[in-house]
Coordinates of C-alpha atoms and ligand atoms in Angstrom, one line a residue:
X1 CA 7.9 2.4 24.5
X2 CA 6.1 5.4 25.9
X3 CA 2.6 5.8 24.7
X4 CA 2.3 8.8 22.3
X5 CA -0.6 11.2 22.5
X6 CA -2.7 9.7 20.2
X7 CA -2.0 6.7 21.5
X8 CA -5.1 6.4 24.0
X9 CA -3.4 4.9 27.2
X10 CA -2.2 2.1 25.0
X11 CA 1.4 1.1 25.6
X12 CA 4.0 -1.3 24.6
X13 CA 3.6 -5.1 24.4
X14 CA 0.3 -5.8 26.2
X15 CA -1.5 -2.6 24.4
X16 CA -4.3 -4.6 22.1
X17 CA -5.4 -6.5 25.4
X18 CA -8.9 -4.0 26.2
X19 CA -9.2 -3.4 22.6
X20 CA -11.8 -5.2 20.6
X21 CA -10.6 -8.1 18.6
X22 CA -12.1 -9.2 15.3
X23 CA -11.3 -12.7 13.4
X24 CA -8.1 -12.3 11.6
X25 CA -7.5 -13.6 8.1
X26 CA -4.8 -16.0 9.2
X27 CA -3.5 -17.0 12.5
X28 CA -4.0 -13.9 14.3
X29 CA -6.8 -12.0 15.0
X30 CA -7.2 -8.2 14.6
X31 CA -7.6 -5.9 17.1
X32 CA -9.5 -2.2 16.5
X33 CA -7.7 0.5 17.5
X34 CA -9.6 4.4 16.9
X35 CA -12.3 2.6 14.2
X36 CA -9.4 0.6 12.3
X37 CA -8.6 -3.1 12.5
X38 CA -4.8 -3.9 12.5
X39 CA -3.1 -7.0 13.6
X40 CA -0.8 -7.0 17.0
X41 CA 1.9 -6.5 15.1
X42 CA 0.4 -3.9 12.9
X43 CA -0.5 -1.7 16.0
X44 CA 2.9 -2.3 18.0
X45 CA 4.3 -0.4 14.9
X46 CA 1.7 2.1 14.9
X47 CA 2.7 3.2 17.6
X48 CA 6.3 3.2 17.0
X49 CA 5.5 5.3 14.2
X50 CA 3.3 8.2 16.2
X51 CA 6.1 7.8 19.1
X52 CA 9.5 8.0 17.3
X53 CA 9.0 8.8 13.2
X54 CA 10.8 12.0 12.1
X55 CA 9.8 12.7 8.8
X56 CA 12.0 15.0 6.1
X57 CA 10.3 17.4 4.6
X58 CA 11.5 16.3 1.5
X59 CA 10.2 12.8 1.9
X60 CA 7.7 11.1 -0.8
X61 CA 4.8 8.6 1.4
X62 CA 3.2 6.1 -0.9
X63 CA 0.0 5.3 1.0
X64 CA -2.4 1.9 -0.1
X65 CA -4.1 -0.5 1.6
X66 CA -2.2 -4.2 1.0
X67 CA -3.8 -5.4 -2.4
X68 CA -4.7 -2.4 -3.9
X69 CA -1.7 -1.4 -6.4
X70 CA 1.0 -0.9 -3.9
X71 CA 3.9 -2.6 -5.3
X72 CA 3.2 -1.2 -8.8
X73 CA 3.4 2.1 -7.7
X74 CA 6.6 2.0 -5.8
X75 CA 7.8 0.8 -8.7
X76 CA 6.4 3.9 -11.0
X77 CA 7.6 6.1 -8.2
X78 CA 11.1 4.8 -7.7
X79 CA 11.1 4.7 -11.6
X80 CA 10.0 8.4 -12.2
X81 CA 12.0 10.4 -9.5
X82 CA 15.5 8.4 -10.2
X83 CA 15.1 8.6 -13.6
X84 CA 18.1 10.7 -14.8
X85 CA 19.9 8.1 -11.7
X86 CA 19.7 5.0 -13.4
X87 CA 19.6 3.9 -17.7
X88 CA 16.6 1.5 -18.6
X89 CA 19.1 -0.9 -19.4
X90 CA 21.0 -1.7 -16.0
X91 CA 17.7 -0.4 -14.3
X92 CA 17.6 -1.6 -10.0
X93 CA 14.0 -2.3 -10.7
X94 CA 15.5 -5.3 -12.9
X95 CA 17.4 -7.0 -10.0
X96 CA 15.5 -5.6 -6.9
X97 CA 11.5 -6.3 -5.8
X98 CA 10.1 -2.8 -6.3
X99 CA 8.7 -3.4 -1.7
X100 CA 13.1 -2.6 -1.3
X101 CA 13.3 -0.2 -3.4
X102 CA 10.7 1.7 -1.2
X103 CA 10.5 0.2 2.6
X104 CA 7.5 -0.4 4.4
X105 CA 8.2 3.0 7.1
X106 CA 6.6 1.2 9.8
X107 CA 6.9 -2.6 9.8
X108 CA 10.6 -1.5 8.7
X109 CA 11.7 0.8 11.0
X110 CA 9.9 -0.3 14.1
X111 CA 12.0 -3.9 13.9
X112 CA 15.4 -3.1 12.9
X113 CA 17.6 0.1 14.0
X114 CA 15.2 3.2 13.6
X115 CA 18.4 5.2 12.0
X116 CA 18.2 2.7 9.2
X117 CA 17.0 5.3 6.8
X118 CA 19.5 7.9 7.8
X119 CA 22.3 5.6 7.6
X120 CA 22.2 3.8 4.8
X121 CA 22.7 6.7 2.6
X122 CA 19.1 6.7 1.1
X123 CA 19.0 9.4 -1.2
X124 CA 16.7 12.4 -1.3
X125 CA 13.8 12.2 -1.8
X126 CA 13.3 9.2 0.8
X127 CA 10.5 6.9 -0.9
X128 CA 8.6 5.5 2.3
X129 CA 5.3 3.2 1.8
X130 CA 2.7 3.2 4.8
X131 CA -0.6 1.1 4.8
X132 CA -1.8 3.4 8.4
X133 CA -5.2 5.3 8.1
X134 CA -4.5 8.9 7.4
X135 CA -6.2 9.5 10.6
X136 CA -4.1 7.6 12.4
X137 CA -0.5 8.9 11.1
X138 CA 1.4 11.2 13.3
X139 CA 0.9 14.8 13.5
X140 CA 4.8 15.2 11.7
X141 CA 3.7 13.6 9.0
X142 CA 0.1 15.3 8.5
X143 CA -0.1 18.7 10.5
X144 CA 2.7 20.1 8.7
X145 CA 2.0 19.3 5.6
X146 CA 5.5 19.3 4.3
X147 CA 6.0 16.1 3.2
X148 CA 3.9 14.6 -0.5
X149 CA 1.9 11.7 -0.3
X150 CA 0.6 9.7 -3.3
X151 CA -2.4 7.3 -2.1
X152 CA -3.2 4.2 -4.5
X153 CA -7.0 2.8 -4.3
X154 CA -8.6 0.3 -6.5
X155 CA -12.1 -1.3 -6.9
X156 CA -13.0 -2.9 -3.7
X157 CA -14.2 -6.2 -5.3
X158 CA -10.7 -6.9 -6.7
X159 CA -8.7 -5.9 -3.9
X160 CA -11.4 -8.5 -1.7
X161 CA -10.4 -11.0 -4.3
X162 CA -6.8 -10.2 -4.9
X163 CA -6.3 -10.2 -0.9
X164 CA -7.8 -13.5 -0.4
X165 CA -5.6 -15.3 -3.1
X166 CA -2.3 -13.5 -1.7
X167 CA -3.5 -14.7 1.9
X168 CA -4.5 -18.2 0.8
X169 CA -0.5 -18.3 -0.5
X170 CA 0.9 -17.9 2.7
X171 CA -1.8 -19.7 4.9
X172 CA 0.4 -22.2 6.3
X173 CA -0.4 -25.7 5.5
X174 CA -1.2 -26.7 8.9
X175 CA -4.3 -24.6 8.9
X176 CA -7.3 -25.0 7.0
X177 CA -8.3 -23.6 3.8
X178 CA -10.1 -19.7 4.1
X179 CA -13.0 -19.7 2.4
X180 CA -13.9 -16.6 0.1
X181 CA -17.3 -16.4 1.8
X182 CA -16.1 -16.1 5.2
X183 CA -13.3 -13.8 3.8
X184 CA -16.0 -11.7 1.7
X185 CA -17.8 -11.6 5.1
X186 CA -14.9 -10.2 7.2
X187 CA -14.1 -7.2 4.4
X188 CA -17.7 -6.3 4.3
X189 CA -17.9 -6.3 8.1
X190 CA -14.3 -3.9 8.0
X191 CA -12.7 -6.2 9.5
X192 CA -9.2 -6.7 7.8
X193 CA -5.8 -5.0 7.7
X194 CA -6.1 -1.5 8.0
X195 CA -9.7 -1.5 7.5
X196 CA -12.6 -0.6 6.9
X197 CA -11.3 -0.4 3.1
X198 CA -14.1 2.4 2.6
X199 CA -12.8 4.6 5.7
X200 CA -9.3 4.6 4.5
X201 CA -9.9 5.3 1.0
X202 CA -12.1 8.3 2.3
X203 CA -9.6 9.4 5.2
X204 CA -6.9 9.8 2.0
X205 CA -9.7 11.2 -0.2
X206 CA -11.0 14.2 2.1
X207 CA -7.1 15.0 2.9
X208 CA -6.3 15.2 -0.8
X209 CA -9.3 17.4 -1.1
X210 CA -7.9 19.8 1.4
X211 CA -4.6 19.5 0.4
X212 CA -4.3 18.8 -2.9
X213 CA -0.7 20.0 -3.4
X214 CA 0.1 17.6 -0.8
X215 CA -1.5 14.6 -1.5
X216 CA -1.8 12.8 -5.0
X217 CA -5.4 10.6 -5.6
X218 CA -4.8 7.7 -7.9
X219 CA -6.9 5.2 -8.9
X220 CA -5.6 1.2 -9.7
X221 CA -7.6 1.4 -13.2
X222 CA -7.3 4.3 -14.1
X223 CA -3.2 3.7 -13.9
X224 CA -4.3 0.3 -16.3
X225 CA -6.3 2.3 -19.1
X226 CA -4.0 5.5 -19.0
X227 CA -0.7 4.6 -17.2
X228 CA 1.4 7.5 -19.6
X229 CA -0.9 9.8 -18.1
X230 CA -0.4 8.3 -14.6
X231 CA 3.5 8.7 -15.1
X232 CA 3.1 12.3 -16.4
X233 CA 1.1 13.2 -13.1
X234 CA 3.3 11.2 -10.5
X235 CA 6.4 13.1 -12.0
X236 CA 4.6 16.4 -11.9
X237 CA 3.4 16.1 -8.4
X238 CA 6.4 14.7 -7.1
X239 CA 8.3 18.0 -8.4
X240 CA 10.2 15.5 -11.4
X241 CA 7.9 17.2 -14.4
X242 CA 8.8 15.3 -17.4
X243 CA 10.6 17.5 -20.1
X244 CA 9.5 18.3 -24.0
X245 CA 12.8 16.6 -24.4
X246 CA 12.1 13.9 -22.2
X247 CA 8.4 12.9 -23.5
X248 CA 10.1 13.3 -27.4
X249 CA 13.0 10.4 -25.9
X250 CA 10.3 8.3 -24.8
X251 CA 11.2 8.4 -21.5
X252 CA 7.7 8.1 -20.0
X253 CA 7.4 5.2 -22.3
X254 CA 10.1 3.3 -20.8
X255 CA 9.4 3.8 -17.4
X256 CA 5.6 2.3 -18.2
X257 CA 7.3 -0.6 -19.9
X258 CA 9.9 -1.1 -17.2
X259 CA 7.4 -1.3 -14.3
X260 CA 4.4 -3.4 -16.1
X261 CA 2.8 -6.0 -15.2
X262 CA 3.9 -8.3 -17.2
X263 CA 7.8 -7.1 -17.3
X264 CA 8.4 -7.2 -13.1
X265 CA 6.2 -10.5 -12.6
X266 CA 9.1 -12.0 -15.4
X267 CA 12.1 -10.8 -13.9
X268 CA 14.7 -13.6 -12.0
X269 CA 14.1 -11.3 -8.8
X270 CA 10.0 -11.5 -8.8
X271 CA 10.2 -14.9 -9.9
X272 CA 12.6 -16.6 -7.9
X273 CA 13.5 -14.4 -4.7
X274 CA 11.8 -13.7 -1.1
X275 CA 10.7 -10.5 0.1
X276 CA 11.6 -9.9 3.9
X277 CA 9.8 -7.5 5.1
X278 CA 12.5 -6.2 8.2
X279 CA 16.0 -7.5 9.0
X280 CA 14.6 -10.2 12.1
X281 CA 11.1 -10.6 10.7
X282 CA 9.7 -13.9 10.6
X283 CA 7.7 -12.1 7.5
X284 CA 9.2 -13.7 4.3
X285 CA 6.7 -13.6 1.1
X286 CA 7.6 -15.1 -2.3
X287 CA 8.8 -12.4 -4.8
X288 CA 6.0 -13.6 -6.8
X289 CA 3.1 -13.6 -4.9
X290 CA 3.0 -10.1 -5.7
X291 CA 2.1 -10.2 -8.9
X292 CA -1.4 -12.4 -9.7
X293 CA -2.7 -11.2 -12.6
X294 CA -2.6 -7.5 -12.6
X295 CA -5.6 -7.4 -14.3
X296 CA -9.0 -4.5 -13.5
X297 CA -12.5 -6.9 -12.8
X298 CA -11.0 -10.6 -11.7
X299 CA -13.7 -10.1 -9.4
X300 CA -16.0 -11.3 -12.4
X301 CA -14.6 -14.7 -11.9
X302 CA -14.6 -15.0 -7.8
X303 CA -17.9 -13.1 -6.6
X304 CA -21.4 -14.4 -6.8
X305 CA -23.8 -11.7 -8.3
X306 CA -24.8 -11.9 -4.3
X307 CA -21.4 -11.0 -3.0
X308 CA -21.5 -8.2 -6.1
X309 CA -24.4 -6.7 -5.1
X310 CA -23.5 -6.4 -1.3
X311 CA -20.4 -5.1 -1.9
X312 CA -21.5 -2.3 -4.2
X313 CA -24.3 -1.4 -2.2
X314 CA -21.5 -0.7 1.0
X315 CA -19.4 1.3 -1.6
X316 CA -22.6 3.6 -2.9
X317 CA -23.7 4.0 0.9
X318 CA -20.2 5.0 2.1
X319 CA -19.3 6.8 -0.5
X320 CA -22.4 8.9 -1.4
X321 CA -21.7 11.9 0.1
X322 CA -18.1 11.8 -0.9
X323 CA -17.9 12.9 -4.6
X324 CA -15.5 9.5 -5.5
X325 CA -16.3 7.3 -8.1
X326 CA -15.3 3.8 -8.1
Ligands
A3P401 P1 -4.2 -9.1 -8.4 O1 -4.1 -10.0 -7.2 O2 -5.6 -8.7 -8.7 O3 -3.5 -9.7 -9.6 P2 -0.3 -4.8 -3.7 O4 0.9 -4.5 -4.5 O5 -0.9 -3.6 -3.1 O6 -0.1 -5.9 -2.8 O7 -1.4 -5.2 -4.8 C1 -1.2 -6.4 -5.5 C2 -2.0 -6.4 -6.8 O8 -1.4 -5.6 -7.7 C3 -2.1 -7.8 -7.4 O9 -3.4 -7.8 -8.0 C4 -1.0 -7.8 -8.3 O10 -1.1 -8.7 -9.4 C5 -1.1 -6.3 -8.9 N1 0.1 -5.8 -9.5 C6 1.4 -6.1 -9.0 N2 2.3 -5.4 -9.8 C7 1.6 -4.8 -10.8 C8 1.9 -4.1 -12.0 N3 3.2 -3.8 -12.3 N4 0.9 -3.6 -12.7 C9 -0.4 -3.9 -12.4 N5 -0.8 -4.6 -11.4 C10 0.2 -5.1 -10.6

């Protein structure tokens, strides 16, 4: 495929080979592409996405990085805006993995037929999940600024933690164990999916800041302590505002219960099934590695007071200037 503007020269199939490379967390090693490190895969996507994505203006973009709340809040999302769609009791966030109730836009549409989404009847609003650097999105999807985004980011230290147990679940047997100290060193140098963590939490931030009507800033623990207040803000923003009616009903209530922790981790699907992530992939995950423990500060039991103290210094430094708290 033809290289987009933004693409910098870099085309097709052998694009990553003049770009640096960093150690990957698995197999593969990263490459960095315009300050972010993304797998070969990850950037053949990219650029799909910049070449070929046509957003709706009605679509609904639920941006993360991986580990930091992302299947939870496709689930809230799918929850809130279909609400009057589906009862509680014969809910599709009972049978179905919340990651196909809301595809992955670019690892999706890049490997199977790219009129997918208009062609399989997918309601409005489309619910679309990207983990791509603001920066790095396509003009259609930023410049017009007609399409919401709600970006999901959590305390780096458990997303560190909670990345290296998901990626010691798939390591394939063959290899040898990851330690957490080479992993710790990787996150703190950037170098992992879609990082550095701190330059995509503040490419989302400062957007959000500009565009506030556009783009909806939410934070892993706050969700934990407050999630009625999350739900109430998600279906405001979205343009779903929850009625007087609605709240007396206890509709916000249900849709907290439905999409818990506790509740999707117990369900047949999250238990028992397999999450492809496109059509051909070789990409299969276990329903259930996606939900560990769901819990705020794991990194209490994982991280030396070393690691701790490293970490937070990076956050302060980065994120001085920035007016976020972690
Ligand atoms: P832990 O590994 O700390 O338990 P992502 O969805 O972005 O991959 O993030 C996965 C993290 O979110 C995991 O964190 C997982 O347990 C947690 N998680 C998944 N579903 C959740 C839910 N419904 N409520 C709270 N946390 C959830």
């Amino acid at each position: 495929f033809a290289p987009s503007p933004q693409s910098n020269n870099i085309s097709g199939e052998q694009n990553d080979s003049n770009l640096p490379t960093g150690r990957g967390w698995m197999s593969e090693h990263l490459v960095q592409y315009q300050g972010f490190w993304l797998s070969p895969k990850g950037l053949k996507n990219l650029m799909w996405l910049q070449d070929h994505f046509n957003p709706r203006p009605t679509d609904i973009f639920l941006a993360s990085l991986p580990k930091t709340g992302t299947t939870w809040l496709k689930a809230l999302v799918f929850a809130t805006v279909n609400r009057t769609r589906h009862g509680f009791s014969d809910h599709p966030l009972l049978t179905t993995n919340p990651h196909d109730c809301c595809p992955f836009l670019d690892a999706y549409l890049h490997e199977n037929d790219p009129s997918f989404l208009d062609q399989n009847g997918s309601p409005t609003p489309r619910l679309l999940s990207t983990h791509v650097p603001y920066a790095l999105l396509p003009d259609s999807m930023t410049v017009n600024r007609s399409c919401r985004f709600v970006y999901i980011y959590r305390d780096p230290k458990d997303v560190l933690v909670s990345k290296w147990h998901f990626l010691s679940n798939l390591r394939p047997k063959e290899l040898p164990p990851f330690p957490l100290e080479e992993a710790f060193e990787l996150f703190c140098q950037g170098i992992s999916h879609y990082g550095p963590y701190w330059d995509h939490v503040l490419g989302f931030w400062k957007a959000s800041l500009e565009f506030p009507e556009k783009i909806l800033f939410l934070k892993y623990e706050d969700l934990k302590e407050e999630p009625f207040v999350g739900v109430k803000r998600l279906g405001e923003f979205l343009g779903y505002p929850f009625s007087l009616q609605e709240e007396r009903d206890g509709v916000v209530e249900d849709i907290v219960k439905l999409c818990c922790f506790e509740n999707l981790r117990n369900l047949e699907v999250n238990r028992t099934s397999v999450h492809k992530f496109s059509r051909d992939s070789m990409c299969m995950v276990d329903n259930r590695h996606f939900f560990r423990k769901g819990i705020v500060g794991d990194w209490k039991n994982c991280l030396t007071a070393e690691m701790i103290k490293r970490l937070d210094g990076i956050t302060s430094h980065k994120l001085i200037a920035s007016g976020l708290l972690f």
